[in-house]
Coordinates of C-alpha atoms in Angstrom, one line a residue:
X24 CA -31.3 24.4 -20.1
X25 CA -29.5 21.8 -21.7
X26 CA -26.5 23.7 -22.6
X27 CA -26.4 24.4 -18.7
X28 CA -27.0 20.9 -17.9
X29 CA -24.0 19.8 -20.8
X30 CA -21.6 22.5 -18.8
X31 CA -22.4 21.4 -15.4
X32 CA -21.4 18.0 -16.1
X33 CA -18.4 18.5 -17.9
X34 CA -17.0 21.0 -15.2
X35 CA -17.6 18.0 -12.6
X36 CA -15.6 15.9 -15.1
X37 CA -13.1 18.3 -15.3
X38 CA -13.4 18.9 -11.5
X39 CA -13.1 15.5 -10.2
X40 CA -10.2 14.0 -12.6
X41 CA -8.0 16.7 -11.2
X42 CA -9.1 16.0 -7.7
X43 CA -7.4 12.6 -8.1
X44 CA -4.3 12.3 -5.4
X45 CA -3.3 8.9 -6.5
X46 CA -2.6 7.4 -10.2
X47 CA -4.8 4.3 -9.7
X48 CA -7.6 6.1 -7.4
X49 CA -9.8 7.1 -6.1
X50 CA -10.9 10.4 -7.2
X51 CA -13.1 11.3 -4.0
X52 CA -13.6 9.7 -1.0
X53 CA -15.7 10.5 2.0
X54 CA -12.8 8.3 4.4
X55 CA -9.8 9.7 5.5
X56 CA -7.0 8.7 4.0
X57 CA -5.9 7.5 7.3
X58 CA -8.8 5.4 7.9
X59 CA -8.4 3.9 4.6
X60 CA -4.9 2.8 5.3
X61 CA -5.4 1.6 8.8
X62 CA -5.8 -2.1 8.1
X63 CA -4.5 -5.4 8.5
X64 CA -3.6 -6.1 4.4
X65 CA -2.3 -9.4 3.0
X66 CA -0.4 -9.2 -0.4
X67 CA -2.7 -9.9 -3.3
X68 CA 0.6 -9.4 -6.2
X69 CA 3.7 -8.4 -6.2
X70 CA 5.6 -6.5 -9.4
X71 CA 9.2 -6.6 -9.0
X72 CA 10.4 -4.2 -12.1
X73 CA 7.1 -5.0 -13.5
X74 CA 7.3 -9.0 -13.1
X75 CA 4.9 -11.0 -11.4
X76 CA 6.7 -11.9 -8.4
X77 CA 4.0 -13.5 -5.8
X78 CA 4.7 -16.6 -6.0
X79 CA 8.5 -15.7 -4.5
X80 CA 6.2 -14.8 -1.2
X81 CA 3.4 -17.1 -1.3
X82 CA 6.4 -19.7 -1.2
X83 CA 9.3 -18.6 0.7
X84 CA 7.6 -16.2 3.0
X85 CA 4.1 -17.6 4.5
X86 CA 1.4 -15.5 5.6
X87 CA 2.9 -12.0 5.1
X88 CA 0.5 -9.8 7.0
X89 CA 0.9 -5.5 7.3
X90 CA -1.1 -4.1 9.7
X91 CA -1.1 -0.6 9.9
X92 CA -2.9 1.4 12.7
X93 CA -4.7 4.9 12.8
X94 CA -2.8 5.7 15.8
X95 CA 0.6 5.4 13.2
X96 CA 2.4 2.2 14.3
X97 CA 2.8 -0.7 12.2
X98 CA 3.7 -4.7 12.2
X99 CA 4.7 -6.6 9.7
X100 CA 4.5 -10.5 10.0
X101 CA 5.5 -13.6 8.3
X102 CA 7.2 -16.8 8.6
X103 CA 9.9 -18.5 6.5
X104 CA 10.4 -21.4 4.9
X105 CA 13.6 -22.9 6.0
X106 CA 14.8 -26.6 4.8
X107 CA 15.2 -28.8 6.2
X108 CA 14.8 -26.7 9.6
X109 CA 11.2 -25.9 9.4
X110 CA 9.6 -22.0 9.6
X111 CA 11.2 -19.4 10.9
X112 CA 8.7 -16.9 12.1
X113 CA 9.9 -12.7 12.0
X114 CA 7.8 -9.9 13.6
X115 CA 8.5 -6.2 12.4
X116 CA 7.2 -3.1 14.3
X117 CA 7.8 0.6 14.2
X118 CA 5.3 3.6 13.0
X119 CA 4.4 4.9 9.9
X120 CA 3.9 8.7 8.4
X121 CA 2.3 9.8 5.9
X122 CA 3.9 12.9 4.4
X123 CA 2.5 16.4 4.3
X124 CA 1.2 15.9 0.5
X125 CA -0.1 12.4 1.4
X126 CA 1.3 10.8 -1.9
X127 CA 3.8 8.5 0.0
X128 CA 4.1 6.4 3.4
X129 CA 6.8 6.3 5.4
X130 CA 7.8 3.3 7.3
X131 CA 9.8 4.1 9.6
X132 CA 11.3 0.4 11.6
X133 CA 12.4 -0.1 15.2
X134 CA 12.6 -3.7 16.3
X135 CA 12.5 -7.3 14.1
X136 CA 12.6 -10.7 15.9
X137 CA 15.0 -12.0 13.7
X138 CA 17.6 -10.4 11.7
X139 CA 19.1 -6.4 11.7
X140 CA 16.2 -3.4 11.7
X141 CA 15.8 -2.5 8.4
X142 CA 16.2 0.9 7.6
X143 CA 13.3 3.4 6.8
X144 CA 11.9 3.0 3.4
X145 CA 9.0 5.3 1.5
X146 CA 6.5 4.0 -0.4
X147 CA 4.8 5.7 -3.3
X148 CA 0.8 5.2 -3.0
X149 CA -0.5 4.4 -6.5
X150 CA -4.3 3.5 -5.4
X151 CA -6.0 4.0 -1.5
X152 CA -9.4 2.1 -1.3
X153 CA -10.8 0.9 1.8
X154 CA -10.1 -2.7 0.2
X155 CA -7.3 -1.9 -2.2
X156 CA -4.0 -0.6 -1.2
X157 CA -1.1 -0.1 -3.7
X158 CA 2.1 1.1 -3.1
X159 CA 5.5 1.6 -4.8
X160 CA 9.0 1.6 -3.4
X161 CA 12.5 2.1 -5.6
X162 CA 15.6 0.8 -3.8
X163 CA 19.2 2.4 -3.8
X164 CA 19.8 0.4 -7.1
X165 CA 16.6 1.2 -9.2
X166 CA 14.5 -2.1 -8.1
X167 CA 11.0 -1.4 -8.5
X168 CA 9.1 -2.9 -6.3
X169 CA 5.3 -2.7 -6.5
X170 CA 3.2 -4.5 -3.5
X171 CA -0.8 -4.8 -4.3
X172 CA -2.8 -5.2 -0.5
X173 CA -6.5 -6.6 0.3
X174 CA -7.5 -6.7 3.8
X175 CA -6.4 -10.3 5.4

């Protein structure tokens, strides 16, 4: 009995620590991964090539909020810091995808208030809690870029 109990547990070991989509978690859920991602998220850190870039945000660009919706659109708000002119507030909209393996998000942009309309971007997903959301984005010259999300 106990060498049956001993292999039962280690093949639900075995079983759920290759059941695990993303790098930082979790390794089951009973939420979609939908519903877990539909949110309105504030940034908790930011890792620019694995330097602790928050305070960049938390300074320069005031109350950056992502809300992502199960329905697939997105907005992404904030307002700058402009001296001696005062804030500058910007509004981004457009949907967001995940792809068919559900390892990356697409954001795919299609108005701002202020400035051009970014192109699309994909981010990696490194950890999907209902209250923790991590991503990872590269750009064209290598920049890592890693945004950590709790719910605003």
């Amino acid at each position: 009995m106990k060498k049956l109990l001993a292999f039962i547990f280690l093949a639900s070991v075995l079983f759920f620590s290759e059941c695990k989509k993303y790098p930082e978690g979790p390794s089951i859920s009973f939420r979609s991964k939908k519903e877990r991602i539909a949110n309105t998220w504030k940034i908790d850190a930011l890792l620019i090539n694995g330097v602790d870039s928050a305070a960049y945000y938390n300074n320069v660009l005031k109350d950056y909020t992502l809300t992502l919706s199960k329905s697939g659109s997105y907005t992404i708000s904030y307002y700058v810091v402009v001296p001696p002119f005062g804030n500058i507030t910007n509004l981004e909209s457009g949907s967001w995808t995940l792809t068919s393996d559900k390892k990356t998000i697409t954001i795919n942009p299609s108005s701002i208030s202020v400035g051009s309309v970014p192109s699309p971007s994909s981010w990696q997903i490194l950890k999907l809690y209902e209250k923790d959301f991590r991503v990872r984005a590269f750009d064209g010259n290598g920049k890592k870029t890693e945004y950590h999300f709790i719910p605003k």
